[in-house]
Short mmCIF file of C-alpha atoms in Angstrom, two decimals:
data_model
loop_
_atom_site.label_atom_id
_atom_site.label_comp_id
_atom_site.label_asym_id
_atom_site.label_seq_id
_atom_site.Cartn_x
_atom_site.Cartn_y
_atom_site.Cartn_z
CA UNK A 535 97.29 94.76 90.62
CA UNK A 536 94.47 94.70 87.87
CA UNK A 537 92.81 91.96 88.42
CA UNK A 538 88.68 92.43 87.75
CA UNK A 539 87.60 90.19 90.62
CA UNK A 540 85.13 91.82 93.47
CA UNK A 541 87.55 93.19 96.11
CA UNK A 542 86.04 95.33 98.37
CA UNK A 543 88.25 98.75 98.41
CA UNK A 544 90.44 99.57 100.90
CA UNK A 545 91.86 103.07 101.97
CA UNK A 546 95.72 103.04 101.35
CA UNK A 547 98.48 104.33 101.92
CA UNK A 548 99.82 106.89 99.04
CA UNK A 549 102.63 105.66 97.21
CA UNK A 550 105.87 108.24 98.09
CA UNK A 551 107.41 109.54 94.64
CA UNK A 552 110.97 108.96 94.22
CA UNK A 553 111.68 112.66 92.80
CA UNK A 554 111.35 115.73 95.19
CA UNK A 555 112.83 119.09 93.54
CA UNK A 556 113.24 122.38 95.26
CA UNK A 557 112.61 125.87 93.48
CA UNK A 558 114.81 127.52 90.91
CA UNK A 559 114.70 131.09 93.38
CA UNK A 560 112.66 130.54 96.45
CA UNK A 561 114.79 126.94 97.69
CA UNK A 562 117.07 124.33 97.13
CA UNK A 563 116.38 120.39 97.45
CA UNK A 564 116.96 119.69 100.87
CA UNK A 565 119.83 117.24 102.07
CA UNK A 566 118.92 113.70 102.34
CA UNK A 567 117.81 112.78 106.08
CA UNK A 568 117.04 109.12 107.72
CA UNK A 569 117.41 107.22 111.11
CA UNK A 570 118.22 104.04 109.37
CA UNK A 571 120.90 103.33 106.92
CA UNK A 572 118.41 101.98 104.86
CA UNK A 573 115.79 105.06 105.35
CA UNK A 574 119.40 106.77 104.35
CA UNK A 575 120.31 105.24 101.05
CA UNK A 576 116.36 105.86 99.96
CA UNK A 577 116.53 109.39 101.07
CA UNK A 578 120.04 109.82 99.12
CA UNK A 579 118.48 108.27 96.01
CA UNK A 580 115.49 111.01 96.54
CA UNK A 581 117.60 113.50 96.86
CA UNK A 582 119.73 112.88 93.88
CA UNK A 583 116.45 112.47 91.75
CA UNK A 584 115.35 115.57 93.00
CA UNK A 585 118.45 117.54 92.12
CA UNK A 586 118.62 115.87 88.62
CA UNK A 587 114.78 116.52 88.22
CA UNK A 588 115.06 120.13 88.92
CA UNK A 589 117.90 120.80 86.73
CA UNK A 590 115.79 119.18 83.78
CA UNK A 591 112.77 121.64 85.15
CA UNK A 592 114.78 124.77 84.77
CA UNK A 593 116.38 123.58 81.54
CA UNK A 594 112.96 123.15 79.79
CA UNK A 595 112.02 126.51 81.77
CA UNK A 596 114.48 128.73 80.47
CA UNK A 597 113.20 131.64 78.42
CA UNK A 598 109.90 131.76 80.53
CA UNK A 599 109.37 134.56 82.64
CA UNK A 600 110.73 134.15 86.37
CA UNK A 601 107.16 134.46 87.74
CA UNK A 602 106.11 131.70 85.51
CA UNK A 603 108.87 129.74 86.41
CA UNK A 604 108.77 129.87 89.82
CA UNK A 605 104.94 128.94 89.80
CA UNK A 606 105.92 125.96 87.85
CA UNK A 607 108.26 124.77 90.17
CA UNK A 608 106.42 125.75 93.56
CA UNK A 609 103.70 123.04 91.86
CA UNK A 610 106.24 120.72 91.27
CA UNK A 611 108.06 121.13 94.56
CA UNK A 612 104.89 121.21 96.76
CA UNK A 613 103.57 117.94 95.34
CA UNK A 614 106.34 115.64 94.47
CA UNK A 615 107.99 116.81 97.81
CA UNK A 616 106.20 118.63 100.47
CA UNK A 617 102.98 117.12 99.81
CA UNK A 618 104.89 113.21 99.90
CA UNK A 619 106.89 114.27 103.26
CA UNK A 620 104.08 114.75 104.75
CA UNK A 621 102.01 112.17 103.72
CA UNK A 622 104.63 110.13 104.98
CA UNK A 623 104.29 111.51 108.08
CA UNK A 624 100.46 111.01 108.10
CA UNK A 625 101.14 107.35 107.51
CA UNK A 626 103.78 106.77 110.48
CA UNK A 627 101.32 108.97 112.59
CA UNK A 628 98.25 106.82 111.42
CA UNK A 629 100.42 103.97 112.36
CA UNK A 630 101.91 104.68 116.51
CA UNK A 631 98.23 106.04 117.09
CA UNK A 632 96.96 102.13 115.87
CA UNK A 633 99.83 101.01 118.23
CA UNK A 634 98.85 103.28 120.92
CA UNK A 635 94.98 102.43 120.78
CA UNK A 636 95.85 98.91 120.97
CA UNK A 637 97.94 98.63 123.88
CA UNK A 638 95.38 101.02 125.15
CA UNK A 639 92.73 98.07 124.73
CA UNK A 640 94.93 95.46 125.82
CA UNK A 641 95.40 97.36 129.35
CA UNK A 642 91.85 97.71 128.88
CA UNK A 643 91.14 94.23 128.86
CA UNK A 644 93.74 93.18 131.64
CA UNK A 645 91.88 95.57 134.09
CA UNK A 646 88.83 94.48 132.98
CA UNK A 647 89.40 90.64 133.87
CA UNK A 648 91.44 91.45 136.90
CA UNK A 649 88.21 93.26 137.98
CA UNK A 650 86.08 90.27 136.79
CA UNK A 651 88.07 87.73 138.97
CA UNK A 652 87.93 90.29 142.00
CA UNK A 653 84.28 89.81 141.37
CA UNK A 654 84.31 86.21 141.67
CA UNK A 655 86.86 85.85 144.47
CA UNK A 656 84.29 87.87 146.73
CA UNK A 657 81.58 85.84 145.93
CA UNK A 658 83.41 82.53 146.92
CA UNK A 659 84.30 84.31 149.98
CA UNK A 660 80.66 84.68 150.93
CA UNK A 661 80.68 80.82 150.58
CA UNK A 662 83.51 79.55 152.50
CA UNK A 663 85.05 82.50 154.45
CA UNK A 664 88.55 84.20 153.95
CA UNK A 665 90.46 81.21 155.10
CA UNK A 666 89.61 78.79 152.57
CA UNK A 667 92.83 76.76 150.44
CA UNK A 668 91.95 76.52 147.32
CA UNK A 669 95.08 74.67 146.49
CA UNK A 670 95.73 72.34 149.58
CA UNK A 671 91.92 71.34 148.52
CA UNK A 672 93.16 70.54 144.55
CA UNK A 673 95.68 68.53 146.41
CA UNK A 674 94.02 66.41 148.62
CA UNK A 675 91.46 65.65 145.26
CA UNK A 676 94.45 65.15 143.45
CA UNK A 677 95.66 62.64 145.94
CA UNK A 678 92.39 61.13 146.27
CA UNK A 679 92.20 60.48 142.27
CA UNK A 680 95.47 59.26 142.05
CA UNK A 681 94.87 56.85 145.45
CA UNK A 682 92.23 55.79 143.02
CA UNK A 683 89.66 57.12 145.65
CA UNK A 684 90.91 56.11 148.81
CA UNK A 685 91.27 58.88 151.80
CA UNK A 686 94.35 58.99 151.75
CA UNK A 687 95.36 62.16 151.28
CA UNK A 688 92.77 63.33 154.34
CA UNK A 689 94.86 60.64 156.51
CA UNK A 690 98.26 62.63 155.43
CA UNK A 691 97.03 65.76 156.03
CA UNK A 692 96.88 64.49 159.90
CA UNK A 693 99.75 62.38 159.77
CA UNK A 694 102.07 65.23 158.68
CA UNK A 695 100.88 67.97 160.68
CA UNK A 696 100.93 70.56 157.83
CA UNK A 697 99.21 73.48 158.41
CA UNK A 698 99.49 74.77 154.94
CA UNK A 699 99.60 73.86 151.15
CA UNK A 700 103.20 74.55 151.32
CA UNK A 701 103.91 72.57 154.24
CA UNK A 702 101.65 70.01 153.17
CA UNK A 703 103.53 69.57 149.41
CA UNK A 704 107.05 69.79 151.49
CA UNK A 705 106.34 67.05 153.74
CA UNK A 706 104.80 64.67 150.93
CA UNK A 707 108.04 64.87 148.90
CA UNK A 708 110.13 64.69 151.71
CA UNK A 709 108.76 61.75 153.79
CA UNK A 710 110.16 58.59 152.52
CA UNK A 711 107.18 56.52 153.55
CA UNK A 712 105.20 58.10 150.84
CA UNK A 713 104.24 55.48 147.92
CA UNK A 714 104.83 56.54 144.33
CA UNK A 715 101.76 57.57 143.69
CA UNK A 716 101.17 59.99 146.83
CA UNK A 717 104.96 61.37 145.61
CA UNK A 718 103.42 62.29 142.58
CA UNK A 719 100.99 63.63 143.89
CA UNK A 720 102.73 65.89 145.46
CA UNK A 721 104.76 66.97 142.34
CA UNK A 722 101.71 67.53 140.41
CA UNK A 723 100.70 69.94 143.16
CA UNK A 724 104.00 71.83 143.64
CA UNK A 725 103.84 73.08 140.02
CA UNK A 726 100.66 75.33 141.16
CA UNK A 727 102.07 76.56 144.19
CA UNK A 728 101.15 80.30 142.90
CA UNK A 729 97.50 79.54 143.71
CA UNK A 730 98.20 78.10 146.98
CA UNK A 731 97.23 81.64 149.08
CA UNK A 732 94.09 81.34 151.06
CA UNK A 733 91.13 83.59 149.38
CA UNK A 734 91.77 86.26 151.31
CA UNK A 735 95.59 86.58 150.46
CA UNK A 736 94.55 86.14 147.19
CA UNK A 737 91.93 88.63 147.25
CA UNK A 738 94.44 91.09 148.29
CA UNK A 739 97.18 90.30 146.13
CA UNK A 740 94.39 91.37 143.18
CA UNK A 741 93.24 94.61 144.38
CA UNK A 742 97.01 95.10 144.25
CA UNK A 743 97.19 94.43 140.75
CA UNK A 744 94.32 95.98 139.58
CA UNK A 745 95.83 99.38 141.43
CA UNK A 746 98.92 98.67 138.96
CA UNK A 747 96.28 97.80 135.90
CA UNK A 748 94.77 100.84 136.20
CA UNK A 749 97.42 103.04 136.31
CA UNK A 750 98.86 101.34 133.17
CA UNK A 751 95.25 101.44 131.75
CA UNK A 752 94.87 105.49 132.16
CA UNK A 753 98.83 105.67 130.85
CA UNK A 754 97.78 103.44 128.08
CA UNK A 755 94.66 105.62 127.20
CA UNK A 756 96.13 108.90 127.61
CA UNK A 757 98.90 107.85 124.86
CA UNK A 758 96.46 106.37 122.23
CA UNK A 759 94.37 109.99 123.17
CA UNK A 760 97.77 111.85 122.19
CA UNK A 761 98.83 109.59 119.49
CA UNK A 762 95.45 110.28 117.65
CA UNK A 763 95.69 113.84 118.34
CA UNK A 764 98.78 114.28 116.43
CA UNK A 765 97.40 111.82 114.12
CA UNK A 766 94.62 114.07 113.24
CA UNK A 767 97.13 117.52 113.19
CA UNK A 768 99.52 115.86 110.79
CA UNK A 769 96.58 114.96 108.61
CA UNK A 770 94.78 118.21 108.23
CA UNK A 771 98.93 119.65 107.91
CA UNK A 772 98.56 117.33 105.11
CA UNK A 773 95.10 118.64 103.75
CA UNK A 774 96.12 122.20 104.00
CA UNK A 775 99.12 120.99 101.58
CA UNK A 776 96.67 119.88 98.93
CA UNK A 777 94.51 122.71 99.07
CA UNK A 778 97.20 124.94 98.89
CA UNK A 779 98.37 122.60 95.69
CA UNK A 780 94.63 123.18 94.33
CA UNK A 781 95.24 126.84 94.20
CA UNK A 782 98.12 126.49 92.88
CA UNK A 783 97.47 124.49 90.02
CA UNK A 784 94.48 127.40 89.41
CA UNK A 785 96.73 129.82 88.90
CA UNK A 786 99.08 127.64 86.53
CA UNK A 787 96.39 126.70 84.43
CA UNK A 788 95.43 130.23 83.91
CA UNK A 789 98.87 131.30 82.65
CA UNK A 790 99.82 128.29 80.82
CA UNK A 791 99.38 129.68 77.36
CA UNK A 792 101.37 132.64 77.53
CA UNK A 793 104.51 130.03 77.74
CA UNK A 794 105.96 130.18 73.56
CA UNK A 795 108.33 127.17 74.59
CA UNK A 796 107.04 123.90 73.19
CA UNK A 797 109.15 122.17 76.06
CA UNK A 798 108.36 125.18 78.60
CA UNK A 799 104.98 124.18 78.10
CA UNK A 800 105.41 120.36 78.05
CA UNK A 801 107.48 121.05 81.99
CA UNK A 802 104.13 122.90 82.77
CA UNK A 803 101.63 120.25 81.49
CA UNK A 804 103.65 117.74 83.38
CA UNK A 805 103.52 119.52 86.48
CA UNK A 806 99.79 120.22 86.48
CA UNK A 807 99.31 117.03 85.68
CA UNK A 808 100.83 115.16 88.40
CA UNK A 809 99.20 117.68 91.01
CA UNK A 810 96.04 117.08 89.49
CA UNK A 811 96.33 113.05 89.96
CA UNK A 812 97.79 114.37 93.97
CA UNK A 813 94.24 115.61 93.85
CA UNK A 814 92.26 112.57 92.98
CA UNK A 815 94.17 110.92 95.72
CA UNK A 816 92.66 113.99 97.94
CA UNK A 817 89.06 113.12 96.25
CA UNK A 818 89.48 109.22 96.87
CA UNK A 819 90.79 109.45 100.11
CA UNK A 820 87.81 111.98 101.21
CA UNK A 821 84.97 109.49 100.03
CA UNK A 822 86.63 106.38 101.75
CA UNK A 823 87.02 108.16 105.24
CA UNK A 824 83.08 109.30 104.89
CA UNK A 825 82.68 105.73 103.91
CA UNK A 826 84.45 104.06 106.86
CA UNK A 827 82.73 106.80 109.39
CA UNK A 828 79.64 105.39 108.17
CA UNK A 829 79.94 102.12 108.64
CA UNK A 830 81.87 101.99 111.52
CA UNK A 831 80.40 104.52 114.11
CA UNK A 832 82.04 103.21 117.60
CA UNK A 833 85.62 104.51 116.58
CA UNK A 834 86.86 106.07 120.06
CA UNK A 835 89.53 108.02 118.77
CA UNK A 836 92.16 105.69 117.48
CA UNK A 837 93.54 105.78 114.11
CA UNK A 838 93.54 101.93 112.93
CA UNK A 839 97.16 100.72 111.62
CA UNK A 840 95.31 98.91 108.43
CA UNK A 841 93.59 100.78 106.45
CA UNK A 842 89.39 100.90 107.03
CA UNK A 843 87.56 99.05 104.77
CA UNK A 844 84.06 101.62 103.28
CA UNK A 845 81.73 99.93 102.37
CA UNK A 846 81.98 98.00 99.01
CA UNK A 847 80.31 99.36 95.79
CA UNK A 848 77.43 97.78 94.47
CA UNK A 849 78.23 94.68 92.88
CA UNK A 850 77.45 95.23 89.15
CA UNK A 851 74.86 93.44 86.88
CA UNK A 852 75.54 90.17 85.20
CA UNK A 853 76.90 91.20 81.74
CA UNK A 854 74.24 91.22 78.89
CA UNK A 855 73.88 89.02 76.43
CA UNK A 856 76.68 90.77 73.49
CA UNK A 857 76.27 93.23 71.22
CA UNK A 858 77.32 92.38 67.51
CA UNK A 859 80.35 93.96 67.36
CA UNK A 860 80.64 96.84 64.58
CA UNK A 861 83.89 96.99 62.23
CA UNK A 862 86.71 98.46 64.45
CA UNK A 863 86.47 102.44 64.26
CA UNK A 864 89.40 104.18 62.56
CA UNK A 865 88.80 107.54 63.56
CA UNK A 866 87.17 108.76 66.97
CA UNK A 867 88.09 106.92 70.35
CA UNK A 868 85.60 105.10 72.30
CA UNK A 869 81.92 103.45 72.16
CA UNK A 870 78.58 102.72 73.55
CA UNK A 871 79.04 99.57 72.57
CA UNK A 872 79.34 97.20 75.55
CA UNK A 873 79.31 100.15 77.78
CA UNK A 874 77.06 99.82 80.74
CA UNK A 875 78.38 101.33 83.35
CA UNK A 876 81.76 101.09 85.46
CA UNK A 877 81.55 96.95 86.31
CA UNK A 878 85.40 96.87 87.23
CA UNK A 879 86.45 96.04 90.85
CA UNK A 880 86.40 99.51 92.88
CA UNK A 881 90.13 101.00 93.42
CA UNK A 882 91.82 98.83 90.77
CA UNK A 883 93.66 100.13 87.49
CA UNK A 884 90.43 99.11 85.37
CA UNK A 885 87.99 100.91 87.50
CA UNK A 886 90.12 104.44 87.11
CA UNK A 887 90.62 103.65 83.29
CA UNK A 888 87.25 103.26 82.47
CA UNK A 889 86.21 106.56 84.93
CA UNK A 890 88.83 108.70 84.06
CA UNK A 891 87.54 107.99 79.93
CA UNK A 892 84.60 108.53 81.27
CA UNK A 893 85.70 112.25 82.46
CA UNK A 894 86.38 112.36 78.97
CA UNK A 895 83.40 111.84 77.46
CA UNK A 896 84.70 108.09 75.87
CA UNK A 897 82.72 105.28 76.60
CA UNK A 898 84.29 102.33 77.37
CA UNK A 899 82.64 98.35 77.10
CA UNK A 900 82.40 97.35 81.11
CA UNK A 901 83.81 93.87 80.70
CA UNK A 902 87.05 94.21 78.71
CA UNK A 903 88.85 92.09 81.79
CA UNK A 904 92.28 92.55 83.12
CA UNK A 905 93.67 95.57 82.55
CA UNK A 906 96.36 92.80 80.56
CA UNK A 907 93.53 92.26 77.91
CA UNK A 908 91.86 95.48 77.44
CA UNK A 909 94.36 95.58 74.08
CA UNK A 910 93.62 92.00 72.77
CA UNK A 911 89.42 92.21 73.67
CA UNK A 912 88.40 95.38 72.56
CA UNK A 913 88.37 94.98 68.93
CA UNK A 914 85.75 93.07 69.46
CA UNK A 915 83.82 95.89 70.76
CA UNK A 916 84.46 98.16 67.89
CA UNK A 917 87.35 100.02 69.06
CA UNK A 918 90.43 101.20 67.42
CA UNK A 919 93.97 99.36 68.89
CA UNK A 920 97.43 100.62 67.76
CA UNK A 921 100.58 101.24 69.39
CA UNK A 922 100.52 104.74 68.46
CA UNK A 923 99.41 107.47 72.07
CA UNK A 924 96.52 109.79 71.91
CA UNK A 925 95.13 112.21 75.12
CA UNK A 926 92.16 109.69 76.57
CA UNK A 927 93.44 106.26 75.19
CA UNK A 928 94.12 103.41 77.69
CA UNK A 929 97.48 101.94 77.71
CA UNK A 930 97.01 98.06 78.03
CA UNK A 931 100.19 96.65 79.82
CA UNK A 932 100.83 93.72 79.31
CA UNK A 933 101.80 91.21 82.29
CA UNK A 934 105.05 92.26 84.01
CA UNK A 935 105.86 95.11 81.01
CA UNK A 936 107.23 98.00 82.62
CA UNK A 937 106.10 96.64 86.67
CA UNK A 938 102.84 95.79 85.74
CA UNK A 939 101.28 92.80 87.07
CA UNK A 940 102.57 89.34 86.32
CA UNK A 941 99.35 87.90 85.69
CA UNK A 942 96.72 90.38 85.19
CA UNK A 943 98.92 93.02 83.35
CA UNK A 944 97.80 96.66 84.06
CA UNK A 945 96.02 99.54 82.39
CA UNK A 946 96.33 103.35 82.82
CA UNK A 947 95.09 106.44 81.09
CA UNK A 948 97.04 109.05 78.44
CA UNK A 949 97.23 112.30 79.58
CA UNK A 950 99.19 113.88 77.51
CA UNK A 951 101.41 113.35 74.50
CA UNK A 952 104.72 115.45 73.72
CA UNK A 953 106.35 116.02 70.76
CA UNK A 954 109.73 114.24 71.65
CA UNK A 955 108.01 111.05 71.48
CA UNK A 956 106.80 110.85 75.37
CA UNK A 957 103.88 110.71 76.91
CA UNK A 958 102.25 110.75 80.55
CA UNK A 959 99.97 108.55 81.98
CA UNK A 960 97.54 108.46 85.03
CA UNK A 961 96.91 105.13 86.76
CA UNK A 962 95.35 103.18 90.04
CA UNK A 963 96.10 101.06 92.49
CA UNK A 964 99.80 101.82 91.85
CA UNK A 965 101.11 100.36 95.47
CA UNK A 966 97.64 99.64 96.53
CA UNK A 967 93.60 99.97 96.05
CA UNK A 968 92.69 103.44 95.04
CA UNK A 969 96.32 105.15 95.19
CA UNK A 970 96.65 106.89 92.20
CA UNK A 971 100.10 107.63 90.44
CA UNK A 972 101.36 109.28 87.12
CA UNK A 973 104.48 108.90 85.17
CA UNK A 974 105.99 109.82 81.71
CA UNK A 975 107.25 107.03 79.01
CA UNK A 976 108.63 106.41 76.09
CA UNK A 977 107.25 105.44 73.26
CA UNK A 978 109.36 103.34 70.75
CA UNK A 979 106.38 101.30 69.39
CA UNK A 980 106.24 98.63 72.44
CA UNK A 981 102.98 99.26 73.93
CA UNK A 982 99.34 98.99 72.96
CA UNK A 983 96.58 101.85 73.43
CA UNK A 984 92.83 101.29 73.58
CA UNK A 985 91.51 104.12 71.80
#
């Protein structure tokens, strides 16, 4: 998950929340729907989340006024619910059009190389005429190798009066005058019996199957045509989503204040918060697609089933030699100390940490490591390291706490911090390179922030 090694980025797949909620006036949370039992039990699970999340919306809502509310929750709604449905739809429609361009190919491919032996076939012709046995031919060398090069097998050819491959392979295994060697001969040869037309049956036998290839080919190619079609609708459906959540979260922002509630306001700032990391995914998303169409400019139309590889940031500069590390700060949050430039591995946990601080206007060292040890090396740098949350401070997980990494840990950003003793945090690579994520915790002392 956080580990700091080069790994080129990779477009993924957003992570689906587990909450949806529906509106406190304009809807309800929809009933949980699935072809699978499995797909059932998760969609149950969403759906009770989403009932229990909306009830704890409206609680921390009430008092506001019903427009303010109902913006709130039209946020909340469109992007832990709408805008995951149909991302989920993007990814199964991303995924049959990969299907359908492959098959596509395949049939491609098969009509190709019937078309390329076609090709051949008529030039042998030209050589030996229409009549020619390939196969009573690969007998009679077959026979002639394993006579240990005696003729042999020209002498049976007369003796037995066949007239064909077939005839010629029935009457060698059925003549008991035959030697052991000529019967195997003959057994070797029956196993091939499918290439025992002349060249002109066999010519004709592939024009017939490249009629059938190319019907399957233009079926093939007209389904990978549709399946990227709705491929691209249910992706700009998706787009329109987020723009619409853009807007949204405008408006929101602008009202925000006039909210007296301290936990009317905290239901707000969550909200905006977790459209506003929907948005980066939007943003990331954007710049790998432009990334992939410029390295790879033969796409036909097909929507590949893995996601496209952009092209990989510039590999960063060996590290300097250190900086004497200052006394740790115990005021401000970040430093210039050790801080030249974002060096993490593109679409990981420690590439958004240091970014997002960035955003922020704290600097951050670029070699702190795994997102694991961002608590235990940057005292070093000069920074301050408590367990206590601050807006802008990194939280260092360490290795498996709370589903980070077993091995490299993890490392997100602080958002916000409430007065009840929670806080939210924005994160990467949270099911994959680049997919951003935010969630609210706890904080009872457990976990270490990189201020």
């Amino acid at each position: 998950m956080t580990n700091v090694r080069v790994i080129k980025p990779a477009l993924a797949a957003l992570v689906a929340a587990a909450a949806c909620v529906g509106g406190l006036a304009f809807s309800s949370a929809q009933p949980a729907q699935a072809d699978t039992y499995s797909d059932l039990i998760t969609a149950q699970n969403q759906h009770a989340a989403s009932v229990q999340r909306e009830a704890e919306l409206k609680q921390q809502l009430a008092g506001a006024s019903q427009e303010l509310a109902d913006k709130v929750l039209e946020l909340d709604d469109l992007t832990n619910n709408k805008i995951v449905a149909a991302q989920s739809k993007v990814t199964q429609a991303n995924e049959d059009a990969a299907t359908a361009q492959d098959e596509a190919d395949a049939a491609s491919k098969r009509l190709s190389a019937a078309q390329k032996d076609k090709e051949t076939l008529e030039e042998q012709i030209k050589q030996t005429g229409k009549d020619y046995d390939d196969a009573h031919a690969a007998v009679a060398q077959l026979a002639r190798d394993e006579m240990h090069g005696s003729n042999a097998s020209d002498v049976m050819s007369v003796v037995t009066g066949a007239t064909s491959t077939q005839d010629f392979v029935n009457s060698m295994q059925s003549r008991d005058a035959l030697s052991r060697n000529e019967a195997n001969a003959a057994s070797s040869a029956a196993t091939s019996l499918s290439t025992s037309k002349n060249r002109g049956e066999r010519l004709a036998a592939i024009e017939k199957q490249i009629a059938v290839l190319k019907t399957q080919s233009d079926e093939k190619a007209a389904s990978a045509q549709t399946a990227a079609e709705t491929a691209q609708s249910e992706r700009d459906a998706l787009d329109k989503l987020r723009q619409e959540g853009e807007t949204r979260r405008d408006e929101l922002s602008s009202m925000i204040d006039s909210l007296d509630s301290q936990s009317a306001k905290q239901a707000a700032q969550t909200v905006l918060i977790a459209s506003q990391v929907d948005s980066y995914n939007r943003q990331f998303q954007k710049e790998q697609q432009d990334a992939a169409n410029r390295v790879d400019t033969g796409n036909q139309g097909g929507t590949p089933s893995t996601p496209v590889t952009p092209a990989p940031a510039p590999a960063p500069a060996p590290a300097p030699a250190p900086v004497p590390a200052p006394a740790p700060s115990v005021g401000g949050q970040g430093t210039s100390n050790g801080d030249y430039g974002n060096a993490y591995a593109a679409g990981q946990c420690t590439y958004w940490a240091y970014e997002r601080r960035r955003q922020m206007g704290i600097g951050t060292p670029s070699y702190l490591g795994n997102g694991g040890d961002w608590w235990r090396n940057a005292p070093s740098y000069g920074l301050r390291v408590d367990h206590n949350p601050q807006v802008g401070a990194a939280l260092s997980f360490l290795p498996g706490q709370d589903g980070a990494d077993g091995t490299y840990g993890h490392v997100a950003v602080v958002e916000a911090v409430y007065g009840d003793g929670t806080f939210q945090i924005s994160e990467m690579n949270w099911g994959g390179p680049w997919n951003m994520h935010n969630r609210t915790l706890t904080n009872l002392g457990q976990y270490w922030f990189v201020h």
